Amino acid sequence: MNGTESLRTQNLSQILTTVHRNGPLSRSELTRRSGFNRSTVGALVSALAEKHLVHETEPAGDGRVGRPSPIVQANPGVAVIAVNPDIDALTVGVVGLGGKVHARVRRETRSVPSLDDAVRLTDDIVADLHPVLAGLNQVLGVGIALPGLVNAGAGRVLIAPHLGWRDADLTGPFGSALGLPAVAANDASLGSLAETIFGAAIGVDHAVYLNGSASGIGGGIVTGGAQLVGSRGYGGELGHTLVRAGGSACHCGRSGCLDAEVRLERLLEAAGLSGGGIEALEGVLSDDPAQAVRDEAERQLELLAVALVNFVNIFDPELIVLGGFLGSLFGFHGAQLTEAVNRGSLAGGVQVRRAALGPELLLVGAAELAFQPLLASPS
């Protein structure tokens, strides 16, 4: 690629990424944000439209004099398949440009799925989603959000302890089964990415994100507007912060970790439930829960606050975002949790919010990973 082609690719990437992450924008607004002149923006938008990556529409009349600036929108018909395996279920979604979730299917499993089980079940769900997929312009690839340590560059899982997957090719089997290129990363890191782009942490340069699923608790850290990933890409294992000395045994070999003490199944068991996941917990906590559920929720909130105080003192975030069942706990007693965090931390003044993307969070994050090659090089 020569210098002119490289520059054009960068410019196309900038325009497509802007409308993908910010929603429909007028050409005049794209001109302002990009710093390009109007004719350059017009040429870039036309090139993206020819590739069916964006759509242009006329704006509603606003009473202004002169020709209104067309509205440019990322084409949600260009999509990827997003997959989130967990110990109790597998969730598959179809996500289009702009973060549009066309479909989401959650299938509970009778036991913890093996990697082969997860691939087969994903293939079955995707076959059921054929009517949705048939209505799209293009399906680009597969993004996998996995609760475990993932070498994203190699497409391998180092260890997903609750699933029992160790040192295995992750993207290869999914890609082969679906006939699409596949990419993968840690689920909580992808959740952090999704909330930063589309959710509760938009425009926030310093944030800590925690996700709670049936597999446990993972995290993501944004500092200076960039994700902290660590030397090998395994940064953000915030679930293994000590919150209770001599507490419950953790799969990491220690005891009293946040991941071992704050658990979805403990809350469901307190409610007399053996399944149903986060959706079931949400119903329990929002419907005047029984005393046993209240006691367990308050116990977990107290220990969660211990961890969050540590994170505030270490990373100095302006915002903490809680996803998965931790978001449900925040919905139960969010003000109490926020007060405890700010009272216990040295600096205080930290906002705590529930993740905005709800049950679609990890799918949107996985999709964002799969969209990266297109966004980087639309040509």
mmCIF file of C-alpha atoms in Angstrom:
data_model
loop_
_atom_site.group_PDB
_atom_site.id
_atom_site.type_symbol
_atom_site.label_atom_id
_atom_site.label_comp_id
_atom_site.label_asym_id
_atom_site.label_seq_id
_atom_site.Cartn_x
_atom_site.Cartn_y
_atom_site.Cartn_z
ATOM 1 C CA MET A 1 0.000 0.000 0.000
ATOM 2 C CA ASN A 2 1.518 3.319 -1.071
ATOM 3 C CA GLY A 3 1.373 6.527 0.940
ATOM 4 C CA THR A 4 -1.733 7.878 -0.788
ATOM 5 C CA GLU A 5 -3.642 4.615 -0.316
ATOM 6 C CA SER A 6 -2.539 4.414 3.318
ATOM 7 C CA LEU A 7 -3.741 7.956 4.009
ATOM 8 C CA ARG A 8 -7.082 7.271 2.330
ATOM 9 C CA THR A 9 -7.522 4.117 4.397
ATOM 10 C CA GLN A 10 -6.829 6.080 7.592
ATOM 11 C CA ASN A 11 -9.351 8.741 6.587
ATOM 12 C CA LEU A 12 -12.022 6.174 5.751
ATOM 13 C CA SER A 13 -11.330 4.484 9.079
ATOM 14 C CA GLN A 14 -11.754 7.756 10.948
ATOM 15 C CA ILE A 15 -15.135 8.517 9.368
ATOM 16 C CA LEU A 16 -16.524 4.985 9.725
ATOM 17 C CA THR A 17 -15.331 4.629 13.323
ATOM 18 C CA THR A 18 -16.852 8.006 14.218
ATOM 19 C CA VAL A 19 -20.348 7.141 12.976
ATOM 20 C CA HIS A 20 -20.094 3.584 14.319
ATOM 21 C CA ARG A 21 -19.289 4.774 17.825
ATOM 22 C CA ASN A 22 -21.264 8.029 17.962
ATOM 23 C CA GLY A 23 -24.457 7.249 16.078
ATOM 24 C CA PRO A 24 -25.952 9.134 13.141
ATOM 25 C CA LEU A 25 -24.143 12.410 12.440
ATOM 26 C CA SER A 26 -24.610 15.082 9.816
ATOM 27 C CA ARG A 27 -21.926 15.644 7.214
ATOM 28 C CA SER A 28 -21.330 19.060 8.726
ATOM 29 C CA GLU A 29 -20.775 17.496 12.162
ATOM 30 C CA LEU A 30 -18.391 14.940 10.648
ATOM 31 C CA THR A 31 -16.516 17.822 9.046
ATOM 32 C CA ARG A 32 -16.212 19.532 12.411
ATOM 33 C CA ARG A 33 -15.115 16.395 14.262
ATOM 34 C CA SER A 34 -12.677 15.100 11.661
ATOM 35 C CA GLY A 35 -11.002 18.365 10.735
ATOM 36 C CA PHE A 36 -11.345 17.485 7.038
ATOM 37 C CA ASN A 37 -12.896 19.928 4.593
ATOM 38 C CA ARG A 38 -16.430 19.427 3.300
ATOM 39 C CA SER A 39 -15.452 18.019 -0.061
ATOM 40 C CA THR A 40 -13.129 15.449 1.548
ATOM 41 C CA VAL A 41 -15.848 14.331 3.956
ATOM 42 C CA GLY A 42 -18.305 14.087 1.063
ATOM 43 C CA ALA A 43 -15.906 11.931 -0.952
ATOM 44 C CA LEU A 44 -15.147 9.652 2.026
ATOM 45 C CA VAL A 45 -18.820 9.214 2.908
ATOM 46 C CA SER A 46 -19.625 8.407 -0.730
ATOM 47 C CA ALA A 47 -16.871 5.786 -0.797
ATOM 48 C CA LEU A 48 -18.190 4.164 2.389
ATOM 49 C CA ALA A 49 -21.747 4.249 1.032
ATOM 50 C CA GLU A 50 -20.615 2.471 -2.144
ATOM 51 C CA LYS A 51 -19.263 -0.305 0.067
ATOM 52 C CA HIS A 52 -22.625 -0.394 1.942
ATOM 53 C CA LEU A 53 -20.886 0.496 5.207
ATOM 54 C CA VAL A 54 -22.900 3.670 5.798
ATOM 55 C CA HIS A 55 -26.303 5.044 4.804
ATOM 56 C CA GLU A 56 -27.205 8.657 4.147
ATOM 57 C CA THR A 57 -30.622 10.146 4.840
ATOM 58 C CA GLU A 58 -32.090 13.599 4.566
ATOM 59 C CA PRO A 59 -32.606 15.288 7.962
ATOM 60 C CA ALA A 60 -36.003 16.359 9.191
ATOM 61 C CA GLY A 61 -36.743 19.987 8.381
ATOM 62 C CA ASP A 62 -35.439 22.333 11.066
ATOM 63 C CA GLY A 63 -36.571 25.631 9.570
ATOM 64 C CA ARG A 64 -33.046 26.760 8.716
ATOM 65 C CA VAL A 65 -32.268 28.553 5.488
ATOM 66 C CA GLY A 66 -30.229 26.625 2.909
ATOM 67 C CA ARG A 67 -29.757 22.986 2.021
ATOM 68 C CA PRO A 68 -29.667 20.765 5.128
ATOM 69 C CA SER A 69 -26.638 18.543 5.710
ATOM 70 C CA PRO A 70 -27.334 14.823 5.061
ATOM 71 C CA ILE A 71 -27.269 12.447 8.027
ATOM 72 C CA VAL A 72 -24.662 9.672 7.900
ATOM 73 C CA GLN A 73 -25.326 6.422 9.767
ATOM 74 C CA ALA A 74 -23.290 3.211 10.060
ATOM 75 C CA ASN A 75 -25.085 0.368 8.291
ATOM 76 C CA PRO A 76 -26.386 -2.059 10.955
ATOM 77 C CA GLY A 77 -26.834 -4.626 8.186
ATOM 78 C CA VAL A 78 -23.066 -5.189 8.310
ATOM 79 C CA ALA A 79 -22.820 -7.462 11.324
ATOM 80 C CA VAL A 80 -20.887 -10.041 13.311
ATOM 81 C CA ILE A 81 -21.819 -13.016 15.469
ATOM 82 C CA ALA A 82 -21.026 -12.593 19.161
ATOM 83 C CA VAL A 83 -20.628 -15.540 21.545
ATOM 84 C CA ASN A 84 -20.440 -15.647 25.345
ATOM 85 C CA PRO A 85 -19.918 -19.128 26.888
ATOM 86 C CA ASP A 86 -20.485 -19.514 30.618
ATOM 87 C CA ILE A 87 -20.828 -22.346 33.103
ATOM 88 C CA ASP A 88 -24.626 -22.373 33.078
ATOM 89 C CA ALA A 89 -25.520 -21.130 29.605
ATOM 90 C CA LEU A 90 -24.268 -20.006 26.226
ATOM 91 C CA THR A 91 -25.412 -16.728 24.710
ATOM 92 C CA VAL A 92 -25.181 -15.896 21.022
ATOM 93 C CA GLY A 93 -26.030 -12.578 19.428
ATOM 94 C CA VAL A 94 -26.042 -10.904 16.041
ATOM 95 C CA VAL A 95 -24.665 -7.378 16.343
ATOM 96 C CA GLY A 96 -24.519 -4.779 13.579
ATOM 97 C CA LEU A 97 -22.392 -1.688 13.103
ATOM 98 C CA GLY A 98 -23.385 1.032 15.514
ATOM 99 C CA GLY A 99 -23.829 -1.542 18.311
ATOM 100 C CA LYS A 100 -27.248 -2.629 17.024
ATOM 101 C CA VAL A 101 -28.194 -6.006 18.538
ATOM 102 C CA HIS A 102 -30.420 -7.733 15.981
ATOM 103 C CA ALA A 103 -30.911 -10.900 18.038
ATOM 104 C CA ARG A 104 -29.848 -12.467 21.320
ATOM 105 C CA VAL A 105 -30.372 -16.115 22.264
ATOM 106 C CA ARG A 106 -29.451 -17.568 25.659
ATOM 107 C CA ARG A 107 -29.474 -21.356 26.026
ATOM 108 C CA GLU A 108 -29.039 -22.882 29.452
ATOM 109 C CA THR A 109 -26.853 -25.990 29.658
ATOM 110 C CA ARG A 110 -27.435 -28.991 31.900
ATOM 111 C CA SER A 111 -23.794 -29.035 32.943
ATOM 112 C CA VAL A 112 -20.647 -26.984 32.455
ATOM 113 C CA PRO A 113 -20.031 -27.097 28.690
ATOM 114 C CA SER A 114 -16.767 -28.312 27.217
ATOM 115 C CA LEU A 115 -15.181 -26.321 24.404
ATOM 116 C CA ASP A 116 -16.587 -28.811 21.885
ATOM 117 C CA ASP A 117 -20.034 -28.516 23.496
ATOM 118 C CA ALA A 118 -19.902 -24.731 23.226
ATOM 119 C CA VAL A 119 -18.928 -24.864 19.554
ATOM 120 C CA ARG A 120 -21.724 -27.311 18.705
ATOM 121 C CA LEU A 121 -24.325 -25.317 20.620
ATOM 122 C CA THR A 122 -23.189 -22.090 18.965
ATOM 123 C CA ASP A 123 -23.521 -23.730 15.549
ATOM 124 C CA ASP A 124 -27.054 -24.879 16.430
ATOM 125 C CA ILE A 125 -28.103 -21.417 17.622
ATOM 126 C CA VAL A 126 -26.637 -19.724 14.549
ATOM 127 C CA ALA A 127 -28.610 -22.142 12.345
ATOM 128 C CA ASP A 128 -31.780 -21.103 14.200
ATOM 129 C CA LEU A 129 -30.873 -17.462 13.571
ATOM 130 C CA HIS A 130 -30.815 -17.945 9.792
ATOM 131 C CA PRO A 131 -33.893 -15.713 9.207
ATOM 132 C CA VAL A 132 -32.111 -12.850 10.977
ATOM 133 C CA LEU A 133 -28.812 -13.438 9.202
ATOM 134 C CA ALA A 134 -30.496 -13.700 5.802
ATOM 135 C CA GLY A 135 -31.784 -10.148 6.170
ATOM 136 C CA LEU A 136 -28.318 -8.649 6.629
ATOM 137 C CA ASN A 137 -25.946 -7.224 4.039
ATOM 138 C CA GLN A 138 -22.896 -9.069 5.317
ATOM 139 C CA VAL A 139 -21.663 -11.116 8.287
ATOM 140 C CA LEU A 140 -17.973 -10.404 8.841
ATOM 141 C CA GLY A 141 -16.845 -12.729 11.597
ATOM 142 C CA VAL A 142 -17.214 -14.036 15.134
ATOM 143 C CA GLY A 143 -16.293 -12.367 18.425
ATOM 144 C CA ILE A 144 -16.005 -14.463 21.592
ATOM 145 C CA ALA A 145 -16.214 -13.059 25.125
ATOM 146 C CA LEU A 146 -14.793 -15.720 27.449
ATOM 147 C CA PRO A 147 -14.632 -15.750 31.270
ATOM 148 C CA GLY A 148 -10.948 -16.595 31.519
ATOM 149 C CA LEU A 149 -7.430 -15.674 30.507
ATOM 150 C CA VAL A 150 -7.253 -15.344 26.732
ATOM 151 C CA ASN A 151 -4.257 -14.718 24.515
ATOM 152 C CA ALA A 152 -6.138 -12.570 22.038
ATOM 153 C CA GLY A 153 -3.293 -12.444 19.523
ATOM 154 C CA ALA A 154 -2.967 -16.222 19.340
ATOM 155 C CA GLY A 155 -6.677 -16.945 19.757
ATOM 156 C CA ARG A 156 -6.014 -19.335 22.636
ATOM 157 C CA VAL A 157 -7.477 -19.718 26.075
ATOM 158 C CA LEU A 158 -4.790 -20.040 28.721
ATOM 159 C CA ILE A 159 -7.245 -20.951 31.441
ATOM 160 C CA ALA A 160 -10.981 -20.538 31.965
ATOM 161 C CA PRO A 161 -11.043 -22.075 35.457
ATOM 162 C CA HIS A 162 -14.782 -22.388 36.021
ATOM 163 C CA LEU A 163 -15.336 -23.823 32.559
ATOM 164 C CA GLY A 164 -12.325 -26.135 32.894
ATOM 165 C CA TRP A 165 -10.849 -25.030 29.551
ATOM 166 C CA ARG A 166 -7.046 -24.921 29.591
ATOM 167 C CA ASP A 167 -4.355 -24.138 27.021
ATOM 168 C CA ALA A 168 -6.536 -24.720 23.982
ATOM 169 C CA ASP A 169 -7.146 -23.215 20.569
ATOM 170 C CA LEU A 170 -10.275 -21.120 21.051
ATOM 171 C CA THR A 171 -10.895 -19.212 17.849
ATOM 172 C CA GLY A 172 -10.020 -22.055 15.467
ATOM 173 C CA PRO A 173 -12.914 -24.385 16.370
ATOM 174 C CA PHE A 174 -15.510 -21.588 16.369
ATOM 175 C CA GLY A 175 -14.213 -20.173 13.096
ATOM 176 C CA SER A 176 -14.202 -23.579 11.407
ATOM 177 C CA ALA A 177 -17.707 -24.443 12.574
ATOM 178 C CA LEU A 178 -19.222 -21.148 11.410
ATOM 179 C CA GLY A 179 -17.021 -20.593 8.357
ATOM 180 C CA LEU A 180 -15.999 -17.132 9.546
ATOM 181 C CA PRO A 181 -12.846 -15.545 10.996
ATOM 182 C CA ALA A 182 -13.007 -15.590 14.796
ATOM 183 C CA VAL A 183 -11.403 -13.469 17.519
ATOM 184 C CA ALA A 184 -11.610 -13.732 21.304
ATOM 185 C CA ALA A 185 -10.752 -11.898 24.508
ATOM 186 C CA ASN A 186 -11.626 -11.851 28.195
ATOM 187 C CA ASP A 187 -15.311 -11.121 28.764
ATOM 188 C CA ALA A 188 -14.864 -8.416 31.401
ATOM 189 C CA SER A 189 -12.301 -6.563 29.288
ATOM 190 C CA LEU A 190 -14.752 -6.583 26.391
ATOM 191 C CA GLY A 191 -17.539 -5.419 28.693
ATOM 192 C CA SER A 192 -15.330 -2.524 29.761
ATOM 193 C CA LEU A 193 -14.719 -1.677 26.109
ATOM 194 C CA ALA A 194 -18.432 -1.760 25.302
ATOM 195 C CA GLU A 195 -19.404 0.473 28.219
ATOM 196 C CA THR A 196 -16.667 2.946 27.290
ATOM 197 C CA ILE A 197 -17.915 3.215 23.702
ATOM 198 C CA PHE A 198 -21.684 2.782 23.989
ATOM 199 C CA GLY A 199 -22.641 2.728 27.666
ATOM 200 C CA ALA A 200 -22.211 4.295 31.086
ATOM 201 C CA ALA A 201 -18.552 5.310 30.654
ATOM 202 C CA ILE A 202 -18.781 7.314 27.421
ATOM 203 C CA GLY A 203 -16.277 10.172 27.545
ATOM 204 C CA VAL A 204 -14.715 8.955 30.806
ATOM 205 C CA ASP A 205 -10.913 8.687 30.688
ATOM 206 C CA HIS A 206 -10.396 6.978 34.049
ATOM 207 C CA ALA A 207 -12.769 4.149 34.985
ATOM 208 C CA VAL A 208 -12.904 0.739 36.609
ATOM 209 C CA TYR A 209 -15.370 -1.814 35.296
ATOM 210 C CA LEU A 210 -16.445 -5.005 37.061
ATOM 211 C CA ASN A 211 -18.589 -7.742 35.549
ATOM 212 C CA GLY A 212 -20.265 -10.496 37.550
ATOM 213 C CA SER A 213 -21.432 -13.676 35.802
ATOM 214 C CA ALA A 214 -22.095 -17.272 36.765
ATOM 215 C CA SER A 215 -18.371 -17.915 36.229
ATOM 216 C CA GLY A 216 -17.312 -15.201 38.633
ATOM 217 C CA ILE A 217 -16.008 -11.648 38.607
ATOM 218 C CA GLY A 218 -13.659 -10.034 36.128
ATOM 219 C CA GLY A 219 -12.619 -6.477 35.531
ATOM 220 C CA GLY A 220 -11.323 -3.880 33.154
ATOM 221 C CA ILE A 221 -9.396 -0.690 33.831
ATOM 222 C CA VAL A 222 -9.409 2.404 31.640
ATOM 223 C CA THR A 223 -6.722 4.952 32.427
ATOM 224 C CA GLY A 224 -5.956 7.991 30.337
ATOM 225 C CA GLY A 225 -8.622 6.867 27.889
ATOM 226 C CA ALA A 226 -6.869 3.550 27.143
ATOM 227 C CA GLN A 227 -7.464 0.062 28.476
ATOM 228 C CA LEU A 228 -4.850 -1.285 30.861
ATOM 229 C CA VAL A 229 -4.071 -4.764 29.528
ATOM 230 C CA GLY A 230 -0.775 -5.699 31.172
ATOM 231 C CA SER A 231 2.435 -7.140 29.715
ATOM 232 C CA ARG A 232 0.749 -10.328 28.401
ATOM 233 C CA GLY A 233 -2.809 -9.077 27.988
ATOM 234 C CA TYR A 234 -4.068 -10.617 31.216
ATOM 235 C CA GLY A 235 -4.558 -7.425 33.228
ATOM 236 C CA GLY A 236 -7.839 -6.788 35.007
ATOM 237 C CA GLU A 237 -8.235 -9.939 37.115
ATOM 238 C CA LEU A 238 -9.837 -7.820 39.827
ATOM 239 C CA GLY A 239 -11.938 -10.726 41.075
ATOM 240 C CA HIS A 240 -8.880 -12.069 42.891
ATOM 241 C CA THR A 241 -8.658 -9.169 45.292
ATOM 242 C CA LEU A 242 -8.713 -10.284 48.946
ATOM 243 C CA VAL A 243 -11.881 -9.101 50.687
ATOM 244 C CA ARG A 244 -12.178 -11.502 53.628
ATOM 245 C CA ALA A 245 -9.243 -13.101 55.405
ATOM 246 C CA GLY A 246 -9.796 -16.816 55.878
ATOM 247 C CA GLY A 247 -12.900 -16.736 53.717
ATOM 248 C CA SER A 248 -14.242 -19.144 51.120
ATOM 249 C CA ALA A 249 -11.775 -21.150 49.039
ATOM 250 C CA CYS A 250 -11.147 -19.708 45.590
ATOM 251 C CA HIS A 251 -10.239 -21.663 42.451
ATOM 252 C CA CYS A 252 -7.005 -19.642 42.268
ATOM 253 C CA GLY A 253 -5.762 -21.514 45.349
ATOM 254 C CA ARG A 254 -6.241 -18.721 47.881
ATOM 255 C CA SER A 255 -9.232 -17.983 50.082
ATOM 256 C CA GLY A 256 -11.366 -14.924 50.644
ATOM 257 C CA CYS A 257 -11.116 -13.530 47.091
ATOM 258 C CA LEU A 258 -13.905 -11.289 45.830
ATOM 259 C CA ASP A 259 -14.614 -13.948 43.182
ATOM 260 C CA ALA A 260 -15.179 -16.564 45.892
ATOM 261 C CA GLU A 261 -17.253 -14.424 48.251
ATOM 262 C CA VAL A 262 -19.515 -12.461 45.908
ATOM 263 C CA ARG A 263 -21.297 -15.086 43.839
ATOM 264 C CA LEU A 264 -24.421 -15.200 41.708
ATOM 265 C CA GLU A 265 -25.343 -18.731 42.785
ATOM 266 C CA ARG A 266 -25.303 -17.749 46.472
ATOM 267 C CA LEU A 267 -27.915 -15.095 45.778
ATOM 268 C CA LEU A 268 -30.040 -17.492 43.735
ATOM 269 C CA GLU A 269 -29.744 -20.185 46.422
ATOM 270 C CA ALA A 270 -30.898 -17.693 49.057
ATOM 271 C CA ALA A 271 -33.992 -17.173 46.899
ATOM 272 C CA GLY A 272 -34.550 -20.925 46.550
ATOM 273 C CA LEU A 273 -33.572 -20.944 42.854
ATOM 274 C CA SER A 274 -31.207 -23.359 41.112
ATOM 275 C CA GLY A 275 -30.944 -21.546 37.778
ATOM 276 C CA GLY A 276 -32.233 -18.712 35.677
ATOM 277 C CA GLY A 277 -29.082 -16.627 35.806
ATOM 278 C CA ILE A 278 -28.973 -12.854 36.098
ATOM 279 C CA GLU A 279 -32.480 -12.417 34.704
ATOM 280 C CA ALA A 280 -33.902 -14.513 37.559
ATOM 281 C CA LEU A 281 -31.874 -12.590 40.154
ATOM 282 C CA GLU A 282 -33.096 -9.310 38.732
ATOM 283 C CA GLY A 283 -36.685 -10.381 39.339
ATOM 284 C CA VAL A 284 -35.905 -11.531 42.882
ATOM 285 C CA LEU A 285 -34.142 -8.335 43.953
ATOM 286 C CA SER A 286 -36.720 -6.014 42.435
ATOM 287 C CA ASP A 287 -39.708 -7.755 44.013
ATOM 288 C CA ASP A 288 -39.432 -7.147 47.787
ATOM 289 C CA PRO A 289 -37.007 -10.028 48.425
ATOM 290 C CA ALA A 290 -37.265 -12.366 51.393
ATOM 291 C CA GLN A 291 -35.067 -11.760 54.419
ATOM 292 C CA ALA A 292 -32.607 -14.498 53.439
ATOM 293 C CA VAL A 293 -32.042 -12.801 50.073
ATOM 294 C CA ARG A 294 -31.683 -9.393 51.733
ATOM 295 C CA ASP A 295 -29.116 -10.729 54.182
ATOM 296 C CA GLU A 296 -27.023 -12.339 51.439
ATOM 297 C CA ALA A 297 -27.256 -9.290 49.172
ATOM 298 C CA GLU A 298 -26.161 -6.975 51.983
ATOM 299 C CA ARG A 299 -23.295 -9.312 52.907
ATOM 300 C CA GLN A 300 -22.089 -9.315 49.310
ATOM 301 C CA LEU A 301 -22.465 -5.541 48.970
ATOM 302 C CA GLU A 302 -20.318 -5.062 52.070
ATOM 303 C CA LEU A 303 -17.538 -7.233 50.638
ATOM 304 C CA LEU A 304 -17.875 -5.648 47.203
ATOM 305 C CA ALA A 305 -17.350 -2.262 48.844
ATOM 306 C CA VAL A 306 -14.082 -3.523 50.369
ATOM 307 C CA ALA A 307 -12.806 -4.393 46.899
ATOM 308 C CA LEU A 308 -13.996 -1.159 45.320
ATOM 309 C CA VAL A 309 -12.266 0.925 47.983
ATOM 310 C CA ASN A 310 -9.019 -0.851 47.094
ATOM 311 C CA PHE A 311 -9.542 -0.166 43.388
ATOM 312 C CA VAL A 312 -10.236 3.520 44.040
ATOM 313 C CA ASN A 313 -7.073 3.842 46.110
ATOM 314 C CA ILE A 314 -4.958 2.033 43.475
ATOM 315 C CA PHE A 315 -6.340 3.352 40.165
ATOM 316 C CA ASP A 316 -7.925 6.691 41.179
ATOM 317 C CA PRO A 317 -10.884 6.362 38.764
ATOM 318 C CA GLU A 318 -13.579 8.966 38.328
ATOM 319 C CA LEU A 319 -16.160 6.240 37.684
ATOM 320 C CA ILE A 320 -16.849 2.616 38.620
ATOM 321 C CA VAL A 321 -19.208 0.672 36.348
ATOM 322 C CA LEU A 322 -20.860 -2.532 37.555
ATOM 323 C CA GLY A 323 -22.191 -5.084 35.067
ATOM 324 C CA GLY A 324 -23.857 -8.485 35.196
ATOM 325 C CA PHE A 325 -25.230 -9.542 38.578
ATOM 326 C CA LEU A 326 -23.117 -6.816 40.237
ATOM 327 C CA GLY A 327 -25.353 -4.362 38.401
ATOM 328 C CA SER A 328 -28.341 -6.124 39.955
ATOM 329 C CA LEU A 329 -26.776 -5.706 43.402
ATOM 330 C CA PHE A 330 -26.234 -2.020 42.656
ATOM 331 C CA GLY A 331 -29.889 -1.728 41.651
ATOM 332 C CA PHE A 332 -30.823 -3.205 45.029
ATOM 333 C CA HIS A 333 -28.792 -0.837 47.261
ATOM 334 C CA GLY A 334 -26.702 1.387 45.012
ATOM 335 C CA ALA A 335 -26.718 4.461 47.219
ATOM 336 C CA GLN A 336 -25.483 2.419 50.187
ATOM 337 C CA LEU A 337 -22.639 0.965 48.103
ATOM 338 C CA THR A 338 -21.585 4.346 46.698
ATOM 339 C CA GLU A 339 -21.524 5.881 50.180
ATOM 340 C CA ALA A 340 -19.405 3.024 51.544
ATOM 341 C CA VAL A 341 -16.883 3.336 48.708
ATOM 342 C CA ASN A 342 -16.472 7.077 49.064
ATOM 343 C CA ARG A 343 -16.344 6.919 52.843
ATOM 344 C CA GLY A 344 -13.674 4.215 52.830
ATOM 345 C CA SER A 345 -11.388 5.478 50.064
ATOM 346 C CA LEU A 346 -8.733 8.105 50.635
ATOM 347 C CA ALA A 347 -9.816 10.654 48.032
ATOM 348 C CA GLY A 348 -13.515 9.824 47.657
ATOM 349 C CA GLY A 349 -15.625 11.653 45.112
ATOM 350 C CA VAL A 350 -16.088 8.584 42.871
ATOM 351 C CA GLN A 351 -19.254 7.874 40.944
ATOM 352 C CA VAL A 352 -20.601 4.314 40.860
ATOM 353 C CA ARG A 353 -22.996 3.388 38.057
ATOM 354 C CA ARG A 354 -24.742 0.349 36.764
ATOM 355 C CA ALA A 355 -23.685 -0.801 33.284
ATOM 356 C CA ALA A 356 -26.015 0.719 30.703
ATOM 357 C CA LEU A 357 -26.026 -2.106 28.139
ATOM 358 C CA GLY A 358 -27.692 -4.695 30.358
ATOM 359 C CA PRO A 359 -27.800 -8.293 29.096
ATOM 360 C CA GLU A 360 -26.400 -7.218 25.700
ATOM 361 C CA LEU A 361 -23.189 -5.906 27.254
ATOM 362 C CA LEU A 362 -20.776 -8.767 26.565
ATOM 363 C CA LEU A 363 -22.211 -9.377 23.107
ATOM 364 C CA VAL A 364 -21.614 -5.751 22.138
ATOM 365 C CA GLY A 365 -18.074 -5.991 23.515
ATOM 366 C CA ALA A 366 -17.350 -9.204 21.610
ATOM 367 C CA ALA A 367 -18.754 -7.626 18.458
ATOM 368 C CA GLU A 368 -16.530 -4.581 18.860
ATOM 369 C CA LEU A 369 -13.521 -6.881 18.878
ATOM 370 C CA ALA A 370 -14.709 -8.579 15.677
ATOM 371 C CA PHE A 371 -15.346 -5.207 13.995
ATOM 372 C CA GLN A 372 -11.790 -3.970 14.581
ATOM 373 C CA PRO A 373 -10.314 -5.162 11.252
ATOM 374 C CA LEU A 374 -13.092 -3.445 9.293
ATOM 375 C CA LEU A 375 -12.920 -0.242 11.305
ATOM 376 C CA ALA A 376 -9.142 -0.119 10.888
ATOM 377 C CA SER A 377 -9.257 -0.720 7.141
ATOM 378 C CA PRO A 378 -12.663 -0.130 5.517
ATOM 379 C CA SER A 379 -11.092 -0.219 2.058
#
